[in-house]
């Protein structure tokens, strides 16, 4: 869920409202809400009430940190190969 490219982009842009996610990623309400719900079910994001900003959970923060560490290692190793 979190590694799917569009979901990963959303995670990196938070905190945002659902409406801001729709605008930023050119999504209609249904696909945006589906992505938000998937990320919430995975425990990566949370929001108190509809209309409020969606934010990363501690798990979401750790997830992004881990993915960024992996990406940096890959970039480093690729640079050594070139």
Short mmCIF file of N, CA and C in Angstrom, two decimals:
data_model
loop_
_atom_site.label_atom_id
_atom_site.label_comp_id
_atom_site.label_asym_id
_atom_site.label_seq_id
_atom_site.Cartn_x
_atom_site.Cartn_y
_atom_site.Cartn_z
N UNK A 1 0.83 -1.19 0.00
CA UNK A 1 0.00 0.00 0.00
C UNK A 1 0.87 1.25 0.00
N UNK A 2 1.80 1.35 0.93
CA UNK A 2 2.62 2.55 1.05
C UNK A 2 3.67 2.68 -0.03
N UNK A 3 4.05 1.55 -0.66
CA UNK A 3 5.07 1.60 -1.70
C UNK A 3 4.48 1.84 -3.08
N UNK A 4 3.17 1.77 -3.21
CA UNK A 4 2.54 2.08 -4.49
C UNK A 4 2.89 3.53 -4.78
N UNK A 5 3.35 3.84 -6.00
CA UNK A 5 3.91 5.17 -6.26
C UNK A 5 3.03 6.36 -5.85
N UNK A 6 1.76 6.34 -6.20
CA UNK A 6 0.90 7.48 -5.86
C UNK A 6 0.72 7.57 -4.34
N UNK A 7 0.52 6.43 -3.67
CA UNK A 7 0.38 6.44 -2.21
C UNK A 7 1.66 6.94 -1.55
N UNK A 8 2.80 6.53 -2.08
CA UNK A 8 4.08 6.98 -1.54
C UNK A 8 4.22 8.50 -1.68
N UNK A 9 3.79 9.03 -2.83
CA UNK A 9 3.82 10.48 -3.03
C UNK A 9 2.92 11.18 -2.02
N UNK A 10 1.73 10.61 -1.78
CA UNK A 10 0.81 11.19 -0.81
C UNK A 10 1.46 11.22 0.57
N UNK A 11 2.06 10.11 0.97
CA UNK A 11 2.70 10.05 2.29
C UNK A 11 3.76 11.13 2.43
N UNK A 12 4.50 11.39 1.37
CA UNK A 12 5.57 12.39 1.42
C UNK A 12 5.06 13.82 1.47
N UNK A 13 3.81 14.05 1.08
CA UNK A 13 3.25 15.41 1.05
C UNK A 13 2.46 15.76 2.32
N UNK A 14 2.21 14.80 3.18
CA UNK A 14 1.38 15.05 4.36
C UNK A 14 2.07 15.99 5.32
N UNK A 15 1.32 16.77 6.09
CA UNK A 15 -0.13 16.74 6.31
C UNK A 15 -0.90 17.53 5.24
N UNK A 16 -2.00 16.95 4.80
CA UNK A 16 -2.93 17.55 3.84
C UNK A 16 -4.36 17.14 4.19
N UNK A 17 -5.32 17.92 3.74
CA UNK A 17 -6.72 17.49 3.84
C UNK A 17 -7.03 16.58 2.67
N UNK A 18 -8.13 15.86 2.75
CA UNK A 18 -8.54 15.00 1.64
C UNK A 18 -8.76 15.83 0.38
N UNK A 19 -9.35 16.99 0.52
CA UNK A 19 -9.59 17.87 -0.64
C UNK A 19 -8.26 18.29 -1.26
N UNK A 20 -7.27 18.60 -0.44
CA UNK A 20 -5.95 18.99 -0.96
C UNK A 20 -5.30 17.82 -1.69
N UNK A 21 -5.50 16.61 -1.19
CA UNK A 21 -4.96 15.42 -1.88
C UNK A 21 -5.61 15.28 -3.24
N UNK A 22 -6.92 15.49 -3.31
CA UNK A 22 -7.63 15.42 -4.59
C UNK A 22 -7.03 16.41 -5.59
N UNK A 23 -6.84 17.63 -5.15
CA UNK A 23 -6.30 18.67 -6.04
C UNK A 23 -4.85 18.40 -6.41
N UNK A 24 -4.02 18.10 -5.41
CA UNK A 24 -2.58 17.90 -5.63
C UNK A 24 -2.30 16.76 -6.59
N UNK A 25 -3.10 15.68 -6.49
CA UNK A 25 -2.83 14.48 -7.28
C UNK A 25 -3.85 14.25 -8.38
N UNK A 26 -4.68 15.27 -8.64
CA UNK A 26 -5.68 15.23 -9.71
C UNK A 26 -6.53 13.97 -9.63
N UNK A 27 -7.10 13.75 -8.44
CA UNK A 27 -7.97 12.61 -8.19
C UNK A 27 -9.37 13.10 -7.89
N UNK A 28 -10.38 12.31 -8.25
CA UNK A 28 -11.73 12.61 -7.82
C UNK A 28 -11.88 12.10 -6.39
N UNK A 29 -13.01 12.40 -5.76
CA UNK A 29 -13.20 12.06 -4.35
C UNK A 29 -13.10 10.56 -4.09
N UNK A 30 -13.71 9.74 -4.95
CA UNK A 30 -13.72 8.30 -4.68
C UNK A 30 -12.33 7.68 -4.70
N UNK A 31 -11.51 7.90 -5.74
CA UNK A 31 -10.16 7.33 -5.71
C UNK A 31 -9.30 7.90 -4.57
N UNK A 32 -9.47 9.18 -4.28
CA UNK A 32 -8.69 9.78 -3.18
C UNK A 32 -9.07 9.13 -1.85
N UNK A 33 -10.36 8.96 -1.62
CA UNK A 33 -10.81 8.34 -0.37
C UNK A 33 -10.39 6.88 -0.29
N UNK A 34 -10.37 6.19 -1.40
CA UNK A 34 -9.92 4.79 -1.40
C UNK A 34 -8.46 4.72 -0.97
N UNK A 35 -7.64 5.61 -1.51
CA UNK A 35 -6.22 5.62 -1.14
C UNK A 35 -6.05 5.99 0.34
N UNK A 36 -6.79 7.00 0.78
CA UNK A 36 -6.72 7.42 2.18
C UNK A 36 -7.13 6.27 3.10
N UNK A 37 -8.23 5.61 2.77
CA UNK A 37 -8.70 4.49 3.60
C UNK A 37 -7.70 3.35 3.62
N UNK A 38 -7.09 3.04 2.48
CA UNK A 38 -6.08 1.98 2.43
C UNK A 38 -4.89 2.31 3.33
N UNK A 39 -4.44 3.56 3.27
CA UNK A 39 -3.30 3.98 4.08
C UNK A 39 -3.66 4.01 5.57
N UNK A 40 -4.91 4.37 5.87
CA UNK A 40 -5.36 4.36 7.26
C UNK A 40 -5.44 2.92 7.78
N UNK A 41 -5.97 2.01 6.97
CA UNK A 41 -6.07 0.61 7.38
C UNK A 41 -4.69 0.00 7.61
N UNK A 42 -3.71 0.45 6.85
CA UNK A 42 -2.34 -0.04 7.02
C UNK A 42 -1.66 0.58 8.24
N UNK A 43 -2.30 1.59 8.83
CA UNK A 43 -1.76 2.23 10.02
C UNK A 43 -0.72 3.29 9.73
N UNK A 44 -0.63 3.74 8.46
CA UNK A 44 0.40 4.70 8.08
C UNK A 44 -0.04 6.15 8.26
N UNK A 45 -1.36 6.40 8.24
CA UNK A 45 -1.89 7.76 8.38
C UNK A 45 -3.07 7.75 9.33
N UNK A 46 -3.44 8.96 9.79
CA UNK A 46 -4.62 9.09 10.65
C UNK A 46 -5.22 10.48 10.46
N UNK A 47 -6.50 10.58 10.85
CA UNK A 47 -7.17 11.88 10.94
C UNK A 47 -8.28 11.73 11.96
N UNK A 48 -8.53 12.81 12.67
CA UNK A 48 -9.54 12.78 13.73
C UNK A 48 -10.95 12.79 13.16
N UNK A 49 -11.24 13.74 12.27
CA UNK A 49 -12.57 13.88 11.69
C UNK A 49 -12.44 14.20 10.21
N UNK A 50 -13.53 13.95 9.47
CA UNK A 50 -13.56 14.32 8.04
C UNK A 50 -13.31 15.82 7.93
N UNK A 51 -12.54 16.21 6.94
CA UNK A 51 -12.23 17.62 6.72
C UNK A 51 -10.95 18.08 7.40
N UNK A 52 -10.47 17.32 8.38
CA UNK A 52 -9.23 17.69 9.06
C UNK A 52 -8.03 17.19 8.28
N UNK A 53 -6.88 17.76 8.59
CA UNK A 53 -5.66 17.32 7.92
C UNK A 53 -5.34 15.87 8.26
N UNK A 54 -4.90 15.18 7.26
CA UNK A 54 -4.46 13.79 7.40
C UNK A 54 -2.97 13.85 7.70
N UNK A 55 -2.54 13.08 8.67
CA UNK A 55 -1.12 13.13 9.06
C UNK A 55 -0.55 11.73 9.18
N UNK A 56 0.76 11.67 9.15
CA UNK A 56 1.45 10.40 9.33
C UNK A 56 1.32 9.94 10.78
N UNK A 57 1.18 8.65 10.95
CA UNK A 57 1.26 8.05 12.29
C UNK A 57 2.73 7.80 12.60
N UNK A 58 3.06 7.45 13.82
CA UNK A 58 4.46 7.08 14.10
C UNK A 58 4.94 5.93 13.18
N UNK A 59 4.05 4.97 12.89
CA UNK A 59 4.41 3.89 11.97
C UNK A 59 4.69 4.45 10.58
N UNK A 60 3.86 5.39 10.12
CA UNK A 60 4.06 6.02 8.82
C UNK A 60 5.37 6.76 8.74
N UNK A 61 5.73 7.45 9.82
CA UNK A 61 7.01 8.17 9.86
C UNK A 61 8.18 7.19 9.77
N UNK A 62 8.10 6.11 10.51
CA UNK A 62 9.16 5.09 10.47
C UNK A 62 9.22 4.42 9.11
N UNK A 63 8.07 4.17 8.50
CA UNK A 63 8.00 3.57 7.16
C UNK A 63 8.73 4.45 6.15
N UNK A 64 8.42 5.75 6.13
CA UNK A 64 9.09 6.66 5.19
C UNK A 64 10.59 6.74 5.46
N UNK A 65 10.94 6.76 6.72
CA UNK A 65 12.37 6.81 7.08
C UNK A 65 13.09 5.57 6.53
N UNK A 66 12.49 4.41 6.72
CA UNK A 66 13.08 3.16 6.26
C UNK A 66 13.19 3.13 4.73
N UNK A 67 12.14 3.52 4.03
CA UNK A 67 12.15 3.54 2.56
C UNK A 67 13.22 4.52 2.06
N UNK A 68 13.34 5.68 2.70
CA UNK A 68 14.36 6.65 2.28
C UNK A 68 15.77 6.13 2.53
N UNK A 69 15.96 5.39 3.61
CA UNK A 69 17.27 4.79 3.87
C UNK A 69 17.61 3.78 2.78
N UNK A 70 16.66 2.95 2.41
CA UNK A 70 16.88 1.97 1.34
C UNK A 70 17.20 2.68 0.04
N UNK A 71 16.44 3.72 -0.30
CA UNK A 71 16.67 4.46 -1.54
C UNK A 71 18.07 5.06 -1.55
N UNK A 72 18.48 5.63 -0.44
CA UNK A 72 19.82 6.22 -0.37
C UNK A 72 20.92 5.18 -0.53
N UNK A 73 20.72 4.00 0.04
CA UNK A 73 21.70 2.92 -0.13
C UNK A 73 21.79 2.47 -1.58
N UNK A 74 20.65 2.34 -2.23
CA UNK A 74 20.63 1.94 -3.64
C UNK A 74 21.36 2.98 -4.49
N UNK A 75 21.07 4.24 -4.24
CA UNK A 75 21.75 5.32 -4.99
C UNK A 75 23.25 5.25 -4.76
N UNK A 76 23.66 5.03 -3.53
CA UNK A 76 25.08 4.94 -3.21
C UNK A 76 25.73 3.77 -3.96
N UNK A 77 25.11 2.60 -3.89
CA UNK A 77 25.66 1.42 -4.55
C UNK A 77 25.67 1.57 -6.07
N UNK A 78 24.65 2.18 -6.63
CA UNK A 78 24.61 2.42 -8.07
C UNK A 78 25.73 3.36 -8.50
N UNK A 79 25.98 4.39 -7.69
CA UNK A 79 27.05 5.33 -8.00
C UNK A 79 28.41 4.63 -7.98
N UNK A 80 28.58 3.67 -7.10
CA UNK A 80 29.84 2.93 -7.05
C UNK A 80 30.02 2.05 -8.28
N UNK A 81 28.94 1.57 -8.85
CA UNK A 81 29.01 0.71 -10.03
C UNK A 81 29.34 1.49 -11.30
N UNK A 82 28.98 2.74 -11.29
CA UNK A 82 29.17 3.56 -12.51
C UNK A 82 30.53 4.10 -12.63
#
